Amino acid sequence: MFMNKYCFGIIFFLWTLFGFHVCAQEYSRLTNLPHVLVNTFDGAAITSKEYYVYATMFYVDENDNVTRYDSMRIRGRGNSTWGVAKKPYRIKFLSKEKFLGKGYAKAKSWTLIANALDKTLLRNALTFKMGEFLGLKNNPASKYVDLTLNGVYMGNYMISDHVEVRAHRVNICEQDYPLTDESDVTGGYLLEVDGFQDGNCFTTSKYKVPVRVHYPDEDEIAEEQNAYIRNFLADFETALSSDNYRDPDEGYRQYVDSVSLANWFIATEVSGNIDGYFSTYFYKERGDQRLYWGPLWDYDIAYANDIRKGDTSSQLMTEVGYGQTKEWLNRMWKDVWFAELINRRYGEVVSAGLEDYLYAQIDSLVELTEESRILNYKKWGISQGYLREYMLYSSYDQYISFLKSYIAKHIPYLTSAFAGKRDEAPTPDFVADESYYYRVVSAKTGMTLSEVSDLACSWSGGYEDNQLWRLFSVGDGYYLVLNKQSGMALCDPTVGEATATTNVGTQLAVAEADAADDSQLWHFTPQGSAGYYNLVNKKTQHTANLSGGASTDGTPVLSYTTDNRNSSSMNRLWYVIAAGEVEKEADGIADVEPDEYALAFDAETKTLRFGGEVPGQLVFVANVYSSAGVLLRTFKASDQCSLFDLPSGVYIVKWRFGNVVRSVKMRL
């Protein structure tokens, strides 16, 4: 075997050196796109997804520069798409190449995506662009090209990143190989919920989810690493399936990065990818307890492009899609925290112009690929079905109209569908974090409980100091509710004897805080679903009620009847929303732990960075929040974090070092 491989390599070297002389002038573009020309050794056919064929490749870029790559290799790739006539490929260079140019990955392995099942040729590229809009990390880079194989034109293809752990791809910590006694096996790991169960795959015990470990590589991973990641996912599923799974500290939330989870989930649902939960990439960083979601991959049958499900413009993929990731997500939907997370983030991206952005990207990609597309369909035919395409048309414009129509129907549908899922989520018992300020928001009007002139009323907005409350537990489920601006406690000043249904109507007020005063103690009673609570006073047993359900600033909040209408009267129902961490005041950013490390801010470039005398200490992850408590950035301490695109204002940087959570406030 060794001699056969050795002899073949010698023959291939001689072929590339002496037997394949070409002039750069022989190679040119066919359209406005770059042209990739691959010639296999001795014209060998590419018949396998496992075994590479040696080849030489010529790349003609947008400026007609020709680059020759010798001793590269090519093989098939894909699952169902490998069985169609226009096949996808994977190429591997002899050495690492920055094939897409500066700012992109330097790697040996790249993919040639055929988009054979997608007559628009756009669905993958469009979804990668949506990932950028949503702020997902590790979005695959791609470039459209024309492909010629052994002198035969093969059509329009996409050169794209291969999903792997590498800078500018999945940029996480690489583990030691081989492991040493000092090796940290907590990360990184690149994982996939893989319905095909290829490679180093195992099935989780609780939800029977098939998980493939892509990194560390199958032929390099040690048993210690296999055991660690399997146990970690077992712990995640145990927390997710437990009775207290909604608990922020004991439940599943400690294991998920909420930012990437929300953005990845929204991308999967907006695209209507029926295989999004059949093949789901996610990863774990070193020294980080959370799972991160993405990158996005394989969207050629998304946006209602598969006859098995047909028109999915009015359906959720968690209900009709394939794959076991749904088991995790449908459990999360029962947690009002997840429901609120998705509804809030989706509202943000829709308001930011997601729909118009997708239309603009479609128009741009249509223009970019026009010449190549025309050539592609002269070879392959625009109305020919290859596998399970839902709609076949006689013109390209009809395919584009269908894609845009899907987006136009699906985006507003998701607004109502997500809201409906939130309304189904049972409200958990309330547990406050004393290190946070909270907003108490009327379910009827969306206005915020506020302290104005020592009285409690509702007001628009919601993030002024008089609208923020700090909640201190006094036991038995009761809380002292302190206003941020005044420092005084919400109270029920009803005079005289009162029962749950008598002596009602007094406007709530604030008073000097006294935990021994029952009129200042409140129980947050969960009601039904959608995250609703009643605020019930310990002394009077009355419920906080928005007077008349009015939506004008200054509407009084009253001490009112507690009865069987508490679960249905919208005037008595409130959301309680975390609205920012209680922070120690700090002027700018200075040394935090001089003996360990420091956090610095470059005002000119608006860049944050940690520094330390021992680089190995910088293995933690830091988060950047707005003053309202919205998570804006997550970055590794060993990396820099740019804040250049953020407007002027106050921001909070928070991180955990060892067992201590540290934070600092800064101003841009």
XYZ file of C-alpha atoms in Angstrom:
668
model
C 0.000 0.000 0.000
C 2.775 2.424 0.913
C 4.619 1.704 -2.334
C 1.451 2.226 -4.386
C 0.802 5.616 -2.800
C 4.447 6.570 -3.100
C 4.631 5.642 -6.793
C 1.369 7.439 -7.526
C 2.679 10.585 -5.856
C 5.867 10.472 -7.965
C 3.864 10.034 -11.158
C 1.549 12.902 -10.230
C 4.511 15.161 -9.443
C 6.116 14.406 -12.798
C 2.807 14.998 -14.533
C 2.372 18.415 -12.976
C 6.022 19.290 -13.550
C 6.527 18.088 -17.146
C 3.333 16.789 -18.613
C 0.917 19.629 -18.149
C 2.408 22.801 -19.637
C -0.094 25.632 -20.119
C -0.073 29.318 -20.829
C -2.030 31.669 -18.585
C -3.614 33.141 -21.722
C -5.508 29.863 -22.266
C -7.552 30.487 -19.162
C -10.167 33.208 -18.990
C -13.497 33.960 -17.387
C -16.736 32.778 -18.919
C -18.832 35.495 -17.255
C -18.322 38.385 -14.851
C -17.654 35.814 -12.083
C -14.313 34.134 -11.318
C -13.658 30.893 -13.178
C -12.418 27.694 -11.486
C -10.930 25.068 -13.812
C -10.061 21.675 -12.331
C -8.209 18.967 -14.249
C -7.901 15.629 -12.494
C -4.855 13.415 -12.974
C -5.290 11.448 -16.179
C -8.875 12.740 -16.427
C -9.993 10.496 -13.565
C -13.704 10.688 -12.728
C -14.762 11.884 -9.249
C -16.925 9.044 -7.991
C -16.466 9.080 -4.215
C -17.236 11.256 -1.217
C -14.504 9.506 0.790
C -11.531 9.320 -1.549
C -9.792 12.265 -3.149
C -8.575 12.429 -6.737
C -5.376 14.389 -7.472
C -5.795 17.411 -9.713
C -4.431 20.752 -10.860
C -6.606 23.820 -10.542
C -6.533 27.184 -12.288
C -8.336 30.133 -10.720
C -9.181 33.150 -12.883
C -10.207 35.976 -10.554
C -12.394 39.041 -11.169
C -9.394 40.907 -12.610
C -8.437 38.053 -14.961
C -5.384 37.112 -12.915
C -4.648 33.380 -13.242
C -3.358 31.348 -10.307
C -2.304 27.720 -10.667
C -2.634 25.268 -7.762
C -0.700 22.035 -8.202
C -1.062 18.804 -6.253
C -4.486 19.717 -4.957
C -7.198 17.100 -4.517
C -10.935 16.895 -5.106
C -13.724 14.559 -4.000
C -17.497 14.527 -3.744
C -19.478 15.845 -0.777
C -23.049 16.182 0.411
C -25.680 13.633 1.305
C -28.801 13.603 -0.884
C -27.242 16.224 -3.192
C -24.425 13.837 -4.126
C -27.009 11.749 -5.958
C -28.074 14.472 -8.432
C -26.469 15.270 -11.793
C -24.951 18.624 -10.802
C -22.767 17.419 -7.945
C -21.134 19.282 -5.058
C -17.414 18.861 -4.342
C -14.791 19.396 -1.708
C -11.310 20.534 -2.679
C -8.133 20.322 -0.653
C -4.993 22.296 -1.421
C -1.473 21.026 -0.824
C -0.914 23.828 1.684
C -3.126 26.368 3.429
C -4.423 29.043 1.074
C -6.246 32.334 1.636
C -8.427 31.374 -1.279
C -11.060 34.094 -0.763
C -8.471 36.756 -0.006
C -7.501 38.962 2.903
C -9.790 38.811 5.913
C -10.927 35.263 5.196
C -9.721 31.845 6.290
C -6.324 30.427 5.408
C -7.045 26.743 4.984
C -6.544 23.637 2.892
C -10.169 22.517 2.659
C -12.926 24.374 0.780
C -16.324 23.440 -0.569
C -17.828 23.817 -4.029
C -21.569 24.097 -3.440
C -23.669 23.251 -6.510
C -27.051 24.677 -5.324
C -28.575 22.105 -7.694
C -31.856 21.833 -5.775
C -32.303 25.606 -5.546
C -33.278 27.125 -8.882
C -32.679 30.646 -7.525
C -29.078 29.602 -6.659
C -29.418 32.095 -3.784
C -30.813 30.388 -0.698
C -27.479 29.495 0.914
C -25.858 32.861 0.192
C -28.993 34.728 1.317
C -29.067 32.893 4.640
C -25.363 33.532 5.245
C -26.158 37.231 4.707
C -29.064 36.990 7.148
C -26.645 35.552 9.715
C -24.524 38.686 9.326
C -27.593 40.907 9.775
C -28.528 39.056 12.957
C -24.992 39.334 14.336
C -24.217 35.619 14.341
C -20.537 34.764 14.551
C -18.745 32.323 12.253
C -20.931 32.892 9.204
C -19.445 30.981 6.260
C -17.787 33.139 3.635
C -18.724 32.402 0.050
C -18.122 33.525 -3.525
C -19.924 32.631 -6.718
C -17.784 31.101 -9.493
C -18.118 29.248 -12.763
C -16.727 25.703 -12.618
C -15.122 23.724 -15.429
C -14.078 20.138 -14.661
C -11.777 18.266 -17.054
C -12.698 20.676 -19.813
C -16.459 20.344 -19.277
C -18.425 23.349 -18.018
C -20.296 22.310 -14.862
C -22.266 25.450 -14.071
C -22.589 28.127 -11.415
C -21.103 27.117 -8.049
C -20.302 28.703 -4.688
C -16.820 28.462 -3.220
C -17.411 28.423 0.530
C -15.721 27.742 3.836
C -15.590 24.185 5.076
C -17.128 24.087 8.573
C -14.143 23.488 10.842
C -12.291 24.985 13.802
C -10.031 27.655 12.368
C -9.570 31.426 12.416
C -12.263 33.067 10.264
C -14.292 29.856 10.306
C -15.383 28.501 13.687
C -12.980 30.607 15.686
C -12.710 28.787 19.007
C -9.803 27.471 21.066
C -7.900 24.582 19.540
C -7.105 21.782 21.973
C -3.702 20.266 22.636
C -2.696 17.331 20.513
C -1.580 15.107 22.012
C -3.009 15.898 25.440
C -0.738 16.511 28.388
C -1.395 16.391 32.120
C -1.907 20.180 32.012
C -4.290 20.188 29.039
C -7.645 21.890 29.523
C -10.269 19.672 27.874
C -13.215 22.011 28.552
C -12.985 23.367 24.990
C -13.187 24.011 22.245
C -15.588 21.516 20.722
C -17.371 21.798 17.374
C -20.561 19.736 17.479
C -23.507 18.933 15.228
C -26.907 17.459 15.790
C -26.517 15.073 12.853
C -29.539 13.127 11.672
C -27.297 11.026 9.435
C -25.200 10.013 12.478
C -21.907 10.087 10.608
C -18.416 10.056 12.103
C -17.774 10.277 15.839
C -21.447 10.324 16.818
C -23.337 9.441 19.990
C -26.976 9.642 21.078
C -27.916 11.613 24.197
C -29.744 9.703 26.893
C -32.617 12.065 27.792
C -33.848 13.338 24.419
C -32.196 10.806 22.072
C -30.421 13.527 20.100
C -27.681 12.269 17.732
C -24.619 14.457 18.288
C -21.527 14.346 16.117
C -18.183 15.611 17.429
C -16.484 17.348 14.491
C -13.640 18.771 16.558
C -11.411 17.427 17.973
C -11.073 15.319 14.832
C -12.232 11.722 14.975
C -8.714 10.358 14.500
C -7.216 12.669 17.154
C -9.802 12.931 19.925
C -8.821 11.299 23.218
C -11.179 9.309 25.388
C -10.891 12.009 28.061
C -12.267 14.568 25.588
C -15.040 12.265 24.396
C -16.062 11.629 27.985
C -15.999 15.330 28.877
C -18.273 16.531 26.076
C -20.689 13.629 26.455
C -20.983 14.275 30.182
C -21.394 17.993 29.554
C -24.323 17.434 27.194
C -25.782 14.927 29.648
C -25.673 17.632 32.338
C -27.333 20.085 29.925
C -30.138 17.637 29.158
C -30.580 16.759 32.832
C -31.039 20.439 33.629
C -33.390 20.884 30.660
C -35.575 17.915 31.594
C -35.658 18.583 35.355
C -38.670 19.964 37.244
C -36.801 23.217 37.929
C -35.570 23.636 34.340
C -36.845 27.238 34.342
C -34.598 28.201 37.247
C -31.925 30.622 35.945
C -29.183 29.036 38.042
C -30.176 25.389 38.325
C -31.958 24.962 34.981
C -30.762 24.785 31.377
C -30.143 28.533 30.975
C -26.711 28.212 32.556
C -25.727 26.006 29.605
C -26.863 28.198 26.682
C -25.594 31.444 25.213
C -28.840 33.362 24.807
C -27.578 35.742 22.104
C -26.428 33.090 19.620
C -29.364 30.829 20.540
C -31.918 33.525 19.679
C -30.187 34.656 16.481
C -29.590 31.125 15.186
C -33.159 30.098 16.027
C -34.620 33.140 14.261
C -32.494 32.490 11.161
C -33.701 28.883 11.060
C -37.356 29.874 11.409
C -37.255 32.873 9.055
C -35.688 30.679 6.374
C -38.192 27.895 7.043
C -35.387 25.337 6.924
C -37.069 21.955 7.416
C -33.615 20.396 7.977
C -32.431 23.123 10.358
C -33.026 20.870 13.358
C -31.892 17.728 11.534
C -28.426 19.252 11.043
C -27.585 21.831 13.706
C -24.060 23.109 14.311
C -23.127 24.349 17.774
C -19.934 24.653 19.781
C -18.430 24.992 23.256
C -15.540 27.222 24.201
C -12.767 26.514 26.682
C -13.533 27.648 30.208
C -17.074 28.614 29.231
C -20.114 26.780 30.603
C -22.353 27.740 27.679
C -23.190 26.225 24.313
C -23.055 28.593 21.335
C -25.234 28.087 18.258
C -24.182 28.124 14.597
C -22.714 28.426 12.100
C -25.606 28.381 9.642
C -25.180 25.698 7.004
C -27.127 23.932 4.221
C -30.175 26.013 3.292
C -30.826 24.920 -0.316
C -34.199 23.331 0.577
C -35.231 26.180 2.892
C -37.830 28.865 2.087
C -40.436 26.265 1.021
C -38.242 24.394 -1.444
C -39.160 20.796 -0.560
C -42.290 18.976 -1.623
C -42.335 16.879 1.562
C -43.590 19.905 3.525
C -44.819 22.157 0.729
C -45.725 25.737 1.567
C -44.357 26.339 5.060
C -44.983 30.103 5.058
C -47.524 29.660 7.884
C -45.710 26.994 9.877
C -43.012 26.780 12.534
C -40.099 24.446 11.911
C -40.204 23.375 15.577
C -43.591 21.889 14.710
C -43.160 20.504 11.172
C -39.407 20.308 10.539
C -37.187 17.256 10.793
C -34.579 16.482 13.444
C -34.093 15.991 17.146
C -32.924 19.529 17.975
C -36.661 20.229 18.130
C -36.818 18.183 21.331
C -34.574 20.685 23.081
C -36.305 23.731 21.626
C -39.854 22.610 22.324
C -38.902 22.103 25.953
C -37.411 25.613 26.001
C -40.632 27.073 24.545
C -42.338 26.070 27.791
C -40.048 28.479 29.633
C -41.385 32.036 29.461
C -37.790 33.299 29.571
C -37.060 31.632 26.229
C -40.404 32.766 24.818
C -39.683 36.353 25.833
C -36.126 36.109 24.496
C -37.322 35.037 21.042
C -40.201 37.514 20.896
C -38.028 40.413 22.022
C -35.162 39.655 19.653
C -37.472 38.963 16.716
C -39.235 42.258 17.327
C -35.863 44.005 17.275
C -34.706 42.518 13.970
C -38.054 43.068 12.246
C -38.035 46.702 13.400
C -34.448 46.994 12.158
C -35.620 46.156 8.630
C -34.984 42.429 8.215
C -37.559 42.016 5.450
C -36.267 44.900 3.315
C -32.714 43.714 3.938
C -33.518 40.255 2.554
C -35.194 41.735 -0.526
C -32.165 43.971 -1.133
C -29.798 41.017 -0.811
C -31.869 38.972 -3.244
C -31.821 41.788 -5.802
C -28.070 42.224 -5.388
C -27.359 38.502 -5.768
C -29.673 38.239 -8.779
C -27.707 40.988 -10.493
C -24.339 39.494 -9.527
C -25.122 36.010 -10.849
C -27.094 36.936 -13.982
C -24.482 36.093 -16.636
C -23.407 32.889 -14.906
C -26.992 31.878 -14.195
C -27.950 32.115 -17.862
C -24.988 29.906 -18.781
C -25.805 27.501 -15.943
C -29.371 26.905 -17.129
C -28.335 26.419 -20.727
C -26.614 23.310 -19.388
C -28.999 22.163 -16.672
C -32.425 23.485 -17.632
C -34.436 25.812 -15.410
C -37.565 23.656 -15.090
C -35.889 20.294 -14.463
C -36.501 18.740 -11.055
C -33.630 16.887 -9.372
C -34.983 15.646 -6.070
C -37.981 17.080 -4.162
C -38.295 20.685 -5.358
C -41.674 22.058 -4.265
C -42.282 24.382 -7.234
C -40.927 24.172 -10.788
C -41.299 27.143 -13.103
C -40.331 27.925 -16.683
C -38.569 31.215 -15.871
C -36.047 32.400 -13.316
C -38.141 35.458 -12.431
C -40.920 33.151 -11.222
C -38.541 31.444 -8.803
C -37.432 34.813 -7.426
C -41.046 35.986 -7.094
C -41.868 32.798 -5.162
C -38.903 33.354 -2.811
C -39.873 36.974 -2.123
C -43.518 36.018 -1.673
C -42.518 33.417 0.895
C -40.564 36.003 2.894
C -43.426 38.509 2.654
C -45.885 35.987 4.154
C -43.568 34.239 6.590
C -42.060 37.199 8.452
C -45.409 38.588 9.720
C -46.626 35.045 10.411
C -43.689 34.482 12.758
C -44.597 37.602 14.744
C -47.970 36.110 15.626
C -46.667 32.541 15.939
C -43.915 33.516 18.375
C -46.392 35.559 20.406
C -48.707 32.563 20.499
C -45.917 30.317 21.784
C -45.175 32.880 24.483
C -48.829 32.881 25.520
C -48.698 29.089 25.872
C -45.626 29.109 28.119
C -46.627 28.541 31.763
C -45.528 31.327 34.059
C -42.916 30.033 36.546
C -42.654 30.881 40.208
C -40.963 34.223 40.528
C -37.357 34.350 41.718
C -35.597 37.722 41.728
C -31.880 38.339 41.394
C -30.944 41.041 43.895
C -28.074 42.164 41.692
C -30.514 43.379 39.005
C -32.996 46.190 38.555
C -36.401 45.206 37.212
C -39.172 46.817 35.236
C -42.745 45.979 36.271
C -44.810 46.324 33.086
C -48.595 46.356 32.675
C -49.859 43.438 30.574
C -52.765 45.657 29.502
C -50.885 48.712 28.234
C -47.168 47.873 28.161
C -46.505 50.867 30.417
C -44.157 50.686 33.380
C -44.845 50.895 37.121
C -43.227 54.182 38.169
C -42.765 56.278 41.299
C -43.921 59.874 40.805
C -44.146 62.245 43.790
C -44.217 59.338 46.259
C -47.143 57.691 44.437
C -47.238 54.628 42.159
C -48.533 55.078 38.631
C -47.884 53.801 35.107
C -45.713 55.692 32.648
C -44.448 55.242 29.119
C -40.784 54.535 28.430
C -39.457 52.237 31.083
C -35.760 52.765 31.781
C -35.725 55.987 33.791
C -34.485 55.564 37.359
C -37.967 56.091 38.806
C -39.187 53.162 36.649
C -36.601 50.656 37.883
C -37.033 48.554 40.996
C -34.700 46.409 43.055
C -36.272 43.357 44.703
C -35.032 41.971 48.027
C -36.317 38.639 49.310
C -37.551 38.657 52.934
C -38.609 34.987 52.971
C -41.834 33.047 52.391
C -41.924 34.307 48.794
C -42.289 37.993 49.722
C -40.156 40.850 48.406
C -39.305 44.381 49.466
C -39.583 46.445 46.256
C -37.233 49.453 46.244
C -37.279 52.246 43.682
C -33.902 53.055 42.122
C -34.408 56.830 42.087
C -35.806 57.387 45.573
C -34.584 54.276 47.372
C -38.051 54.011 48.897
C -40.244 50.909 49.058
C -43.495 50.241 47.212
C -46.291 50.037 49.780
C -50.041 49.703 50.150
C -51.121 52.677 52.338
C -54.735 51.454 52.771
C -56.056 52.753 56.100
C -58.174 50.598 58.404
C -59.043 46.949 58.334
C -59.036 45.332 54.908
C -59.691 41.908 53.452
C -58.882 40.619 49.992
C -62.179 42.025 48.646
C -62.964 45.033 50.888
C -61.668 48.562 51.483
C -60.119 48.730 48.011
C -59.145 51.600 45.716
C -56.269 53.314 47.520
C -53.438 54.444 45.233
C -50.191 52.612 45.944
C -47.298 54.727 47.199
C -43.694 54.529 48.392
C -42.354 54.825 51.941
C -39.086 54.589 53.842
C -37.990 50.978 53.479
C -38.841 48.714 56.417
C -38.772 44.956 55.945
C -40.780 44.542 59.165
C -43.716 46.490 57.688
C -46.096 44.003 55.999
C -47.622 46.802 53.898
C -44.279 46.968 52.051
C -44.025 43.249 51.304
C -45.224 41.833 47.992
C -45.764 38.370 46.570
C -45.374 37.925 42.792
C -48.031 35.320 42.047
C -47.707 33.556 38.661
C -50.859 33.469 36.556
C -51.414 31.059 33.702
C -49.001 31.645 30.866
C -47.181 34.406 28.987
C -45.155 35.431 32.038
C -47.998 37.198 33.858
C -47.886 37.927 37.586
C -50.133 39.522 40.209
C -48.474 41.759 42.814
C -50.244 40.828 46.064
C -49.642 42.805 49.265
C -48.968 40.810 52.452
C -50.858 43.125 54.826
C -53.994 43.941 52.846
C -54.030 40.882 50.536
C -54.912 43.367 47.779
C -53.598 43.160 44.205
C -51.866 45.974 42.319
C -54.373 47.134 39.675
C -53.963 49.610 36.802
C -56.866 52.017 37.270
C -59.344 51.618 34.421
C -56.689 50.047 32.216
C -55.830 53.526 30.949
C -52.756 54.075 28.776
C -52.050 57.693 29.677
C -48.938 58.705 31.624
C -49.670 59.005 35.324
C -52.508 56.471 35.492
C -52.763 55.449 39.178
C -51.915 51.924 40.294
C -54.445 50.930 42.951
C -54.736 48.559 45.901
C -57.558 46.432 44.563
C -59.630 43.290 44.892
C -58.025 39.851 44.980
C -60.414 37.202 43.669
C -60.895 34.661 40.873
C -60.527 37.402 38.232
C -56.837 37.829 39.124
C -55.895 35.441 36.326
C -58.074 37.103 33.664
C -58.257 40.808 34.445
C -55.505 42.410 32.347
C -55.485 45.411 34.709
C -54.123 43.150 37.464
C -51.500 41.334 35.379
C -47.871 42.432 35.079
C -44.632 41.367 33.415
C -41.456 41.517 35.499
C -38.445 42.126 33.243
C -34.767 42.304 34.220
C -33.545 45.747 33.135
C -29.868 45.942 33.944
C -27.412 44.881 36.579
C -26.833 46.870 39.729
C -23.354 48.267 39.122
C -20.748 49.918 41.252
C -19.917 53.360 39.969
C -16.600 53.596 38.142
C -14.896 56.321 36.141
C -13.736 54.810 32.877
C -11.730 51.596 32.813
C -8.644 51.018 34.900
C -6.643 48.082 36.229
C -9.024 45.586 37.793
C -6.624 43.097 39.310
C -3.105 44.510 38.960
C -1.532 41.270 40.118
C -3.472 39.149 37.626
C -4.653 41.047 34.555
C -6.046 44.377 33.401
C -8.828 45.608 31.143
C -7.957 48.492 28.828
C -9.901 50.664 26.397
C -8.377 52.407 23.387
C -10.489 55.562 22.954
C -9.177 56.238 19.453
C -10.100 52.854 17.962
C -12.888 52.172 20.501
C -11.414 48.749 21.246
C -11.527 46.760 24.487
C -8.790 44.312 25.392
C -7.531 42.382 28.387
C -3.871 42.100 29.166
C -1.958 39.949 31.616
C 1.585 38.948 32.419
C 0.519 35.319 32.093
C -1.434 34.944 28.816
C -2.767 31.567 29.884
C -4.950 33.352 32.441
C -6.996 35.017 29.713
C -9.266 32.035 29.045
C -12.540 33.565 30.238
C -15.291 35.246 28.234
C -16.475 38.843 28.707
C -19.825 40.401 27.808
C -20.676 43.989 26.900
C -24.128 45.277 27.898
C -26.024 48.471 27.218
C -27.012 50.568 30.220
C -30.454 48.954 29.884
C -28.964 45.489 30.317
C -29.152 44.368 26.683
C -26.273 42.041 25.737
C -24.399 43.567 22.779
C -21.053 41.758 22.530
C -19.395 38.558 23.721
C -15.651 38.137 23.310
C -12.798 35.985 24.527
C -10.409 37.713 26.927
C -7.541 36.751 24.636
C -9.169 38.684 21.771
C -9.952 42.337 21.182
C -13.523 43.643 21.062
C -14.433 46.575 18.828
C -17.151 48.972 20.013
C -16.642 51.267 17.031
C -20.189 50.863 15.706
C -21.873 51.614 19.045
C -23.303 55.086 19.729
C -22.061 57.279 22.561
C -23.393 56.285 25.946
C -22.810 54.187 29.061
C -21.898 50.501 28.710
C -21.146 47.708 31.151
C -18.436 45.068 30.765
C -18.934 41.909 32.817
C -16.942 38.708 33.162
C -16.232 35.814 35.515
C -12.681 35.125 36.704
C -12.467 31.980 38.779
C -15.516 31.967 41.037
C -15.902 35.750 41.086
C -18.096 37.805 38.758
C -16.552 41.196 38.013
C -17.921 44.157 36.099
C -17.131 47.762 35.294
C -19.059 50.665 33.803
C -17.607 52.767 31.003
C -18.649 55.656 28.768
C -18.054 55.907 25.020
